[in-house]
C-alpha cells in the first residue's frame, strides 16, 4: 500500500456530485487519481478527451455525466495536456497547475502525491466497514460481499439530541445481488431498489484492504 494515503475514513471526502445518466460524449471511463493533502484526501479525474475535474464522480465512472457536472461546478472542471514528464492543467476559472508524472504512474501536484486508482475484480469475498461521526450524528456500516454475487448491509446510527437525554438510535439492514463492471458496482436490493456506486482500490488486489467507494475508503473487516 502506498504510504501517502490517509487511513482515516472521511465522510463525504468526495466533493462532487454526479448524474447517473450516461454521458453520450464519454463512452470510456478515464483515470481516477487520489492522494493526501493538508485538507485530507484529494481526487483528480482525467478523461481521455483531455478534460479534468477536481473531485471523485459518484455513481460509477462509466456513468459520469461530465456536461451536467461542469454546468453546475464550473471551477472544478478544466483541461490538461502532457508534455514529457509534465502535466499542465488549466481550470475553467483560468488558474493553472503543473504536475510531474512519475515513472510508476503517480503524479505530484502542488506537493501532493496522487496515485491512479485501480479496478477491483468482478467478484469480492470480504466485509468492509465504514464509520463517521459528524455534528452529533454517528453512522457505522458493514458491507459484506459474497463470491456468489450477493451482498448484505448492516447499518446503525445515532443522533445526539443535545437535550441531556439519550441519543436517538436506529439500525437497518438489507441484502440483494451486486455486479461489478469497470469502476461501477450495481446493487439490486431484494425489494427491487437499485443503486450504483463508483468502486476502486489502491492496488487492484482480489479483496483489497481498502475499498474505494464514491470518494470514501472502506476498511476490510
PDB file of C-alpha atoms in Angstrom:
ATOM      1  CA  UNK A   1       0.000   0.000   0.000  1.00  0.00           C
ATOM      2  CA  UNK A   2       1.366   3.412  -0.877  1.00  0.00           C
ATOM      3  CA  UNK A   3       2.304   5.495   2.145  1.00  0.00           C
ATOM      4  CA  UNK A   4       0.650   8.701   1.068  1.00  0.00           C
ATOM      5  CA  UNK A   5      -2.914   7.538   1.649  1.00  0.00           C
ATOM      6  CA  UNK A   6      -4.725   8.547   4.816  1.00  0.00           C
ATOM      7  CA  UNK A   7      -6.243   5.556   6.583  1.00  0.00           C
ATOM      8  CA  UNK A   8      -8.869   7.627   8.390  1.00  0.00           C
ATOM      9  CA  UNK A   9     -12.264   7.288   6.746  1.00  0.00           C
ATOM     10  CA  UNK A  10     -13.557  10.709   5.711  1.00  0.00           C
ATOM     11  CA  UNK A  11     -17.322  11.050   5.203  1.00  0.00           C
ATOM     12  CA  UNK A  12     -18.187  12.952   2.023  1.00  0.00           C
ATOM     13  CA  UNK A  13     -14.480  13.208   1.173  1.00  0.00           C
ATOM     14  CA  UNK A  14     -15.573  13.351  -2.441  1.00  0.00           C
ATOM     15  CA  UNK A  15     -16.590  16.972  -3.003  1.00  0.00           C
ATOM     16  CA  UNK A  16     -18.593  16.374  -6.183  1.00  0.00           C
ATOM     17  CA  UNK A  17     -21.942  15.002  -7.187  1.00  0.00           C
ATOM     18  CA  UNK A  18     -22.676  13.215 -10.422  1.00  0.00           C
ATOM     19  CA  UNK A  19     -25.667  12.481 -12.587  1.00  0.00           C
ATOM     20  CA  UNK A  20     -26.080   8.755 -13.146  1.00  0.00           C
ATOM     21  CA  UNK A  21     -27.329   9.230 -16.706  1.00  0.00           C
ATOM     22  CA  UNK A  22     -24.770   8.052 -19.236  1.00  0.00           C
ATOM     23  CA  UNK A  23     -22.863  10.882 -20.902  1.00  0.00           C
ATOM     24  CA  UNK A  24     -23.003  10.311 -24.663  1.00  0.00           C
ATOM     25  CA  UNK A  25     -19.803  12.362 -25.056  1.00  0.00           C
ATOM     26  CA  UNK A  26     -17.789   9.918 -22.961  1.00  0.00           C
ATOM     27  CA  UNK A  27     -18.004   6.251 -23.864  1.00  0.00           C
ATOM     28  CA  UNK A  28     -14.828   5.292 -21.978  1.00  0.00           C
ATOM     29  CA  UNK A  29     -14.049   5.873 -18.317  1.00  0.00           C
ATOM     30  CA  UNK A  30     -10.971   7.947 -17.559  1.00  0.00           C
ATOM     31  CA  UNK A  31      -8.367   7.607 -14.815  1.00  0.00           C
ATOM     32  CA  UNK A  32      -9.163   8.491 -11.216  1.00  0.00           C
ATOM     33  CA  UNK A  33      -6.270   9.631  -9.009  1.00  0.00           C
ATOM     34  CA  UNK A  34      -6.276  10.093  -5.241  1.00  0.00           C
ATOM     35  CA  UNK A  35      -3.789  11.114  -2.588  1.00  0.00           C
ATOM     36  CA  UNK A  36      -3.466  13.083   0.632  1.00  0.00           C
ATOM     37  CA  UNK A  37      -3.095  16.787   1.245  1.00  0.00           C
ATOM     38  CA  UNK A  38      -3.222  19.105   4.254  1.00  0.00           C
ATOM     39  CA  UNK A  39      -7.009  19.180   3.801  1.00  0.00           C
ATOM     40  CA  UNK A  40      -7.454  15.411   3.590  1.00  0.00           C
ATOM     41  CA  UNK A  41      -7.876  13.146   0.584  1.00  0.00           C
ATOM     42  CA  UNK A  42      -7.990  14.785  -2.833  1.00  0.00           C
ATOM     43  CA  UNK A  43      -9.236  13.417  -6.145  1.00  0.00           C
ATOM     44  CA  UNK A  44      -8.470  14.273  -9.754  1.00  0.00           C
ATOM     45  CA  UNK A  45     -10.363  12.607 -12.601  1.00  0.00           C
ATOM     46  CA  UNK A  46      -8.598  12.714 -16.000  1.00  0.00           C
ATOM     47  CA  UNK A  47     -10.672  11.839 -19.059  1.00  0.00           C
ATOM     48  CA  UNK A  48      -9.284  10.583 -22.396  1.00  0.00           C
ATOM     49  CA  UNK A  49     -10.759  13.692 -24.041  1.00  0.00           C
ATOM     50  CA  UNK A  50      -8.191  15.904 -22.274  1.00  0.00           C
ATOM     51  CA  UNK A  51     -10.723  17.179 -19.735  1.00  0.00           C
ATOM     52  CA  UNK A  52     -10.179  17.023 -15.986  1.00  0.00           C
ATOM     53  CA  UNK A  53     -12.278  17.502 -12.870  1.00  0.00           C
ATOM     54  CA  UNK A  54     -11.286  18.055  -9.273  1.00  0.00           C
ATOM     55  CA  UNK A  55     -13.186  15.512  -7.224  1.00  0.00           C
ATOM     56  CA  UNK A  56     -14.485  11.960  -7.412  1.00  0.00           C
ATOM     57  CA  UNK A  57     -17.574  11.205  -9.523  1.00  0.00           C
ATOM     58  CA  UNK A  58     -20.151   9.134  -7.671  1.00  0.00           C
ATOM     59  CA  UNK A  59     -22.448   6.545  -9.188  1.00  0.00           C
ATOM     60  CA  UNK A  60     -19.767   4.870 -11.330  1.00  0.00           C
ATOM     61  CA  UNK A  61     -17.127   6.397 -13.581  1.00  0.00           C
ATOM     62  CA  UNK A  62     -18.778   4.856 -16.633  1.00  0.00           C
ATOM     63  CA  UNK A  63     -22.000   6.708 -15.788  1.00  0.00           C
ATOM     64  CA  UNK A  64     -20.475  10.120 -15.098  1.00  0.00           C
ATOM     65  CA  UNK A  65     -22.216  12.959 -16.958  1.00  0.00           C
ATOM     66  CA  UNK A  66     -19.426  15.478 -17.477  1.00  0.00           C
ATOM     67  CA  UNK A  67     -21.573  18.133 -19.141  1.00  0.00           C
ATOM     68  CA  UNK A  68     -24.149  18.175 -16.361  1.00  0.00           C
ATOM     69  CA  UNK A  69     -21.473  18.317 -13.667  1.00  0.00           C
ATOM     70  CA  UNK A  70     -19.500  21.149 -15.290  1.00  0.00           C
ATOM     71  CA  UNK A  71     -22.647  23.192 -15.843  1.00  0.00           C
ATOM     72  CA  UNK A  72     -23.038  23.498 -12.054  1.00  0.00           C
ATOM     73  CA  UNK A  73     -19.407  23.134 -10.852  1.00  0.00           C
ATOM     74  CA  UNK A  74     -17.517  25.134 -13.440  1.00  0.00           C
ATOM     75  CA  UNK A  75     -14.483  25.933 -11.278  1.00  0.00           C
ATOM     76  CA  UNK A  76     -13.827  22.209 -10.686  1.00  0.00           C
ATOM     77  CA  UNK A  77     -13.560  21.499 -14.429  1.00  0.00           C
ATOM     78  CA  UNK A  78     -10.707  22.162 -16.816  1.00  0.00           C
ATOM     79  CA  UNK A  79      -8.396  20.713 -19.442  1.00  0.00           C
ATOM     80  CA  UNK A  80      -4.964  19.106 -19.331  1.00  0.00           C
ATOM     81  CA  UNK A  81      -2.072  18.317 -21.633  1.00  0.00           C
ATOM     82  CA  UNK A  82       1.001  16.140 -21.168  1.00  0.00           C
ATOM     83  CA  UNK A  83       4.494  17.116 -22.298  1.00  0.00           C
ATOM     84  CA  UNK A  84       7.073  14.509 -21.367  1.00  0.00           C
ATOM     85  CA  UNK A  85       7.004  14.266 -17.576  1.00  0.00           C
ATOM     86  CA  UNK A  86       4.949  17.445 -17.171  1.00  0.00           C
ATOM     87  CA  UNK A  87       1.185  17.621 -16.731  1.00  0.00           C
ATOM     88  CA  UNK A  88      -0.249  21.068 -17.494  1.00  0.00           C
ATOM     89  CA  UNK A  89      -3.705  21.851 -16.137  1.00  0.00           C
ATOM     90  CA  UNK A  90      -5.845  24.891 -16.926  1.00  0.00           C
ATOM     91  CA  UNK A  91      -9.051  25.185 -14.906  1.00  0.00           C
ATOM     92  CA  UNK A  92     -12.137  26.923 -16.239  1.00  0.00           C
ATOM     93  CA  UNK A  93     -11.588  29.867 -13.895  1.00  0.00           C
ATOM     94  CA  UNK A  94      -8.237  30.365 -15.730  1.00  0.00           C
ATOM     95  CA  UNK A  95      -5.917  29.376 -12.892  1.00  0.00           C
ATOM     96  CA  UNK A  96      -3.223  26.867 -13.811  1.00  0.00           C
ATOM     97  CA  UNK A  97      -1.471  23.958 -12.130  1.00  0.00           C
ATOM     98  CA  UNK A  98       1.563  21.940 -13.101  1.00  0.00           C
ATOM     99  CA  UNK A  99       2.108  18.315 -12.194  1.00  0.00           C
ATOM    100  CA  UNK A 100       5.051  15.969 -12.570  1.00  0.00           C
ATOM    101  CA  UNK A 101       4.489  12.460 -13.877  1.00  0.00           C
ATOM    102  CA  UNK A 102       6.450   9.665 -12.199  1.00  0.00           C
ATOM    103  CA  UNK A 103       7.635   6.502 -13.922  1.00  0.00           C
ATOM    104  CA  UNK A 104       5.283   4.393 -11.773  1.00  0.00           C
ATOM    105  CA  UNK A 105       2.243   6.416 -12.886  1.00  0.00           C
ATOM    106  CA  UNK A 106       1.894   8.666  -9.817  1.00  0.00           C
ATOM    107  CA  UNK A 107       1.501  12.424 -10.232  1.00  0.00           C
ATOM    108  CA  UNK A 108       2.835  15.159  -7.958  1.00  0.00           C
ATOM    109  CA  UNK A 109       0.658  18.297  -7.898  1.00  0.00           C
ATOM    110  CA  UNK A 110       1.375  21.192  -5.541  1.00  0.00           C
ATOM    111  CA  UNK A 111       3.416  18.928  -3.287  1.00  0.00           C
ATOM    112  CA  UNK A 112       0.681  16.269  -3.083  1.00  0.00           C
ATOM    113  CA  UNK A 113       1.427  12.820  -4.478  1.00  0.00           C
ATOM    114  CA  UNK A 114      -1.602  11.224  -6.119  1.00  0.00           C
ATOM    115  CA  UNK A 115      -1.807   7.649  -7.412  1.00  0.00           C
ATOM    116  CA  UNK A 116      -4.053   6.067 -10.024  1.00  0.00           C
ATOM    117  CA  UNK A 117      -6.936   4.065  -8.617  1.00  0.00           C
ATOM    118  CA  UNK A 118      -7.317   0.504  -9.868  1.00  0.00           C
ATOM    119  CA  UNK A 119     -10.333  -1.576 -10.855  1.00  0.00           C
ATOM    120  CA  UNK A 120     -11.475  -4.284  -8.463  1.00  0.00           C
ATOM    121  CA  UNK A 121     -12.360  -7.835  -9.594  1.00  0.00           C
ATOM    122  CA  UNK A 122     -15.906  -8.641 -10.730  1.00  0.00           C
ATOM    123  CA  UNK A 123     -16.444 -10.579  -7.510  1.00  0.00           C
ATOM    124  CA  UNK A 124     -15.499  -9.798  -3.908  1.00  0.00           C
ATOM    125  CA  UNK A 125     -15.462 -12.102  -0.899  1.00  0.00           C
ATOM    126  CA  UNK A 126     -14.949  -9.876   2.128  1.00  0.00           C
ATOM    127  CA  UNK A 127     -16.642  -7.477   4.534  1.00  0.00           C
ATOM    128  CA  UNK A 128     -15.855  -3.752   4.704  1.00  0.00           C
ATOM    129  CA  UNK A 129     -16.538  -1.256   7.478  1.00  0.00           C
ATOM    130  CA  UNK A 130     -17.399   2.409   7.228  1.00  0.00           C
ATOM    131  CA  UNK A 131     -17.978   4.810  10.118  1.00  0.00           C
ATOM    132  CA  UNK A 132     -18.400   8.538  10.608  1.00  0.00           C
ATOM    133  CA  UNK A 133     -19.220  10.968  13.396  1.00  0.00           C
ATOM    134  CA  UNK A 134     -20.191  14.470  12.320  1.00  0.00           C
ATOM    135  CA  UNK A 135     -22.219  17.146  14.039  1.00  0.00           C
ATOM    136  CA  UNK A 136     -23.625  14.796  16.644  1.00  0.00           C
ATOM    137  CA  UNK A 137     -24.616  12.162  14.083  1.00  0.00           C
ATOM    138  CA  UNK A 138     -22.772   8.844  14.062  1.00  0.00           C
ATOM    139  CA  UNK A 139     -23.080   6.083  11.478  1.00  0.00           C
ATOM    140  CA  UNK A 140     -21.491   2.639  11.382  1.00  0.00           C
ATOM    141  CA  UNK A 141     -21.955   0.374   8.377  1.00  0.00           C
ATOM    142  CA  UNK A 142     -20.731  -3.077   7.356  1.00  0.00           C
ATOM    143  CA  UNK A 143     -20.941  -4.175   3.726  1.00  0.00           C
ATOM    144  CA  UNK A 144     -20.487  -7.918   3.187  1.00  0.00           C
ATOM    145  CA  UNK A 145     -19.835  -9.090  -0.375  1.00  0.00           C
ATOM    146  CA  UNK A 146     -20.044 -12.779  -1.236  1.00  0.00           C
ATOM    147  CA  UNK A 147     -18.355 -14.591  -4.089  1.00  0.00           C
ATOM    148  CA  UNK A 148     -21.731 -15.751  -5.440  1.00  0.00           C
ATOM    149  CA  UNK A 149     -22.706 -12.151  -6.249  1.00  0.00           C
ATOM    150  CA  UNK A 150     -24.860 -11.477  -3.197  1.00  0.00           C
ATOM    151  CA  UNK A 151     -24.407  -8.784  -0.549  1.00  0.00           C
ATOM    152  CA  UNK A 152     -25.612  -7.865   2.929  1.00  0.00           C
ATOM    153  CA  UNK A 153     -25.533  -4.406   4.513  1.00  0.00           C
ATOM    154  CA  UNK A 154     -25.871  -3.751   8.249  1.00  0.00           C
ATOM    155  CA  UNK A 155     -26.180  -0.118   9.312  1.00  0.00           C
ATOM    156  CA  UNK A 156     -26.535   1.508  12.735  1.00  0.00           C
ATOM    157  CA  UNK A 157     -26.611   5.145  13.738  1.00  0.00           C
ATOM    158  CA  UNK A 158     -27.387   7.641  16.412  1.00  0.00           C
ATOM    159  CA  UNK A 159     -28.161  11.335  16.776  1.00  0.00           C
ATOM    160  CA  UNK A 160     -27.329  13.386  19.859  1.00  0.00           C
ATOM    161  CA  UNK A 161     -30.455  15.425  20.645  1.00  0.00           C
ATOM    162  CA  UNK A 162     -28.466  17.892  22.790  1.00  0.00           C
ATOM    163  CA  UNK A 163     -31.151  17.713  25.468  1.00  0.00           C
ATOM    164  CA  UNK A 164     -29.161  15.830  28.098  1.00  0.00           C
ATOM    165  CA  UNK A 165     -31.094  12.661  27.365  1.00  0.00           C
ATOM    166  CA  UNK A 166     -30.066   9.549  25.480  1.00  0.00           C
ATOM    167  CA  UNK A 167     -29.459   9.963  21.782  1.00  0.00           C
ATOM    168  CA  UNK A 168     -31.878   8.699  19.165  1.00  0.00           C
ATOM    169  CA  UNK A 169     -30.603   5.388  17.798  1.00  0.00           C
ATOM    170  CA  UNK A 170     -31.565   3.353  14.769  1.00  0.00           C
ATOM    171  CA  UNK A 171     -30.416   0.365  12.746  1.00  0.00           C
ATOM    172  CA  UNK A 172     -31.318  -1.215   9.433  1.00  0.00           C
ATOM    173  CA  UNK A 173     -30.257  -3.994   7.107  1.00  0.00           C
ATOM    174  CA  UNK A 174     -30.815  -5.030   3.525  1.00  0.00           C
ATOM    175  CA  UNK A 175     -29.475  -7.590   1.086  1.00  0.00           C
ATOM    176  CA  UNK A 176     -29.542  -8.454  -2.578  1.00  0.00           C
ATOM    177  CA  UNK A 177     -27.305  -9.041  -5.587  1.00  0.00           C
ATOM    178  CA  UNK A 178     -24.418  -6.998  -6.958  1.00  0.00           C
ATOM    179  CA  UNK A 179     -22.428  -6.806 -10.178  1.00  0.00           C
ATOM    180  CA  UNK A 180     -19.157  -5.004 -10.880  1.00  0.00           C
ATOM    181  CA  UNK A 181     -18.203  -3.698 -14.297  1.00  0.00           C
ATOM    182  CA  UNK A 182     -15.166  -1.471 -14.605  1.00  0.00           C
ATOM    183  CA  UNK A 183     -15.376   1.266 -11.973  1.00  0.00           C
ATOM    184  CA  UNK A 184     -19.102   0.748 -11.344  1.00  0.00           C
ATOM    185  CA  UNK A 185     -20.869  -1.509  -8.862  1.00  0.00           C
ATOM    186  CA  UNK A 186     -24.621  -2.032  -9.299  1.00  0.00           C
ATOM    187  CA  UNK A 187     -26.514  -3.169  -6.199  1.00  0.00           C
ATOM    188  CA  UNK A 188     -30.010  -4.595  -6.609  1.00  0.00           C
ATOM    189  CA  UNK A 189     -31.770  -4.998  -3.272  1.00  0.00           C
ATOM    190  CA  UNK A 190     -34.286  -7.767  -2.755  1.00  0.00           C
ATOM    191  CA  UNK A 191     -37.028  -5.135  -2.670  1.00  0.00           C
ATOM    192  CA  UNK A 192     -36.081  -4.004  -6.190  1.00  0.00           C
ATOM    193  CA  UNK A 193     -34.240  -0.815  -5.217  1.00  0.00           C
ATOM    194  CA  UNK A 194     -31.180  -0.251  -7.457  1.00  0.00           C
ATOM    195  CA  UNK A 195     -28.146   1.905  -6.637  1.00  0.00           C
ATOM    196  CA  UNK A 196     -24.832   2.424  -8.424  1.00  0.00           C
ATOM    197  CA  UNK A 197     -21.521   3.491  -6.890  1.00  0.00           C
ATOM    198  CA  UNK A 198     -18.003   4.298  -8.026  1.00  0.00           C
ATOM    199  CA  UNK A 199     -15.770   1.456  -6.826  1.00  0.00           C
ATOM    200  CA  UNK A 200     -11.956   1.220  -6.943  1.00  0.00           C
ATOM    201  CA  UNK A 201      -8.892   0.269  -4.934  1.00  0.00           C
ATOM    202  CA  UNK A 202      -5.308   1.367  -4.399  1.00  0.00           C
ATOM    203  CA  UNK A 203      -3.655  -1.827  -5.596  1.00  0.00           C
ATOM    204  CA  UNK A 204      -6.274  -3.798  -7.519  1.00  0.00           C
ATOM    205  CA  UNK A 205      -5.962  -6.817  -5.205  1.00  0.00           C
ATOM    206  CA  UNK A 206      -8.602  -9.563  -5.211  1.00  0.00           C
ATOM    207  CA  UNK A 207     -10.038  -8.375  -1.868  1.00  0.00           C
ATOM    208  CA  UNK A 208      -8.239  -5.070  -1.186  1.00  0.00           C
ATOM    209  CA  UNK A 209      -7.609  -3.927   2.376  1.00  0.00           C
ATOM    210  CA  UNK A 210      -9.042  -0.519   1.470  1.00  0.00           C
ATOM    211  CA  UNK A 211     -12.034  -0.409  -0.876  1.00  0.00           C
ATOM    212  CA  UNK A 212     -12.714   2.918  -2.578  1.00  0.00           C
ATOM    213  CA  UNK A 213     -16.390   3.833  -2.627  1.00  0.00           C
ATOM    214  CA  UNK A 214     -17.763   7.112  -4.032  1.00  0.00           C
ATOM    215  CA  UNK A 215     -14.850   9.114  -2.641  1.00  0.00           C
ATOM    216  CA  UNK A 216     -14.507   7.285   0.676  1.00  0.00           C
ATOM    217  CA  UNK A 217     -12.203   4.418   1.660  1.00  0.00           C
ATOM    218  CA  UNK A 218     -13.787   1.448   3.449  1.00  0.00           C
ATOM    219  CA  UNK A 219     -11.608  -0.801   5.637  1.00  0.00           C
ATOM    220  CA  UNK A 220     -11.698  -4.583   5.291  1.00  0.00           C
ATOM    221  CA  UNK A 221     -13.080  -6.199   8.418  1.00  0.00           C
TER     222      UNK A 221
END
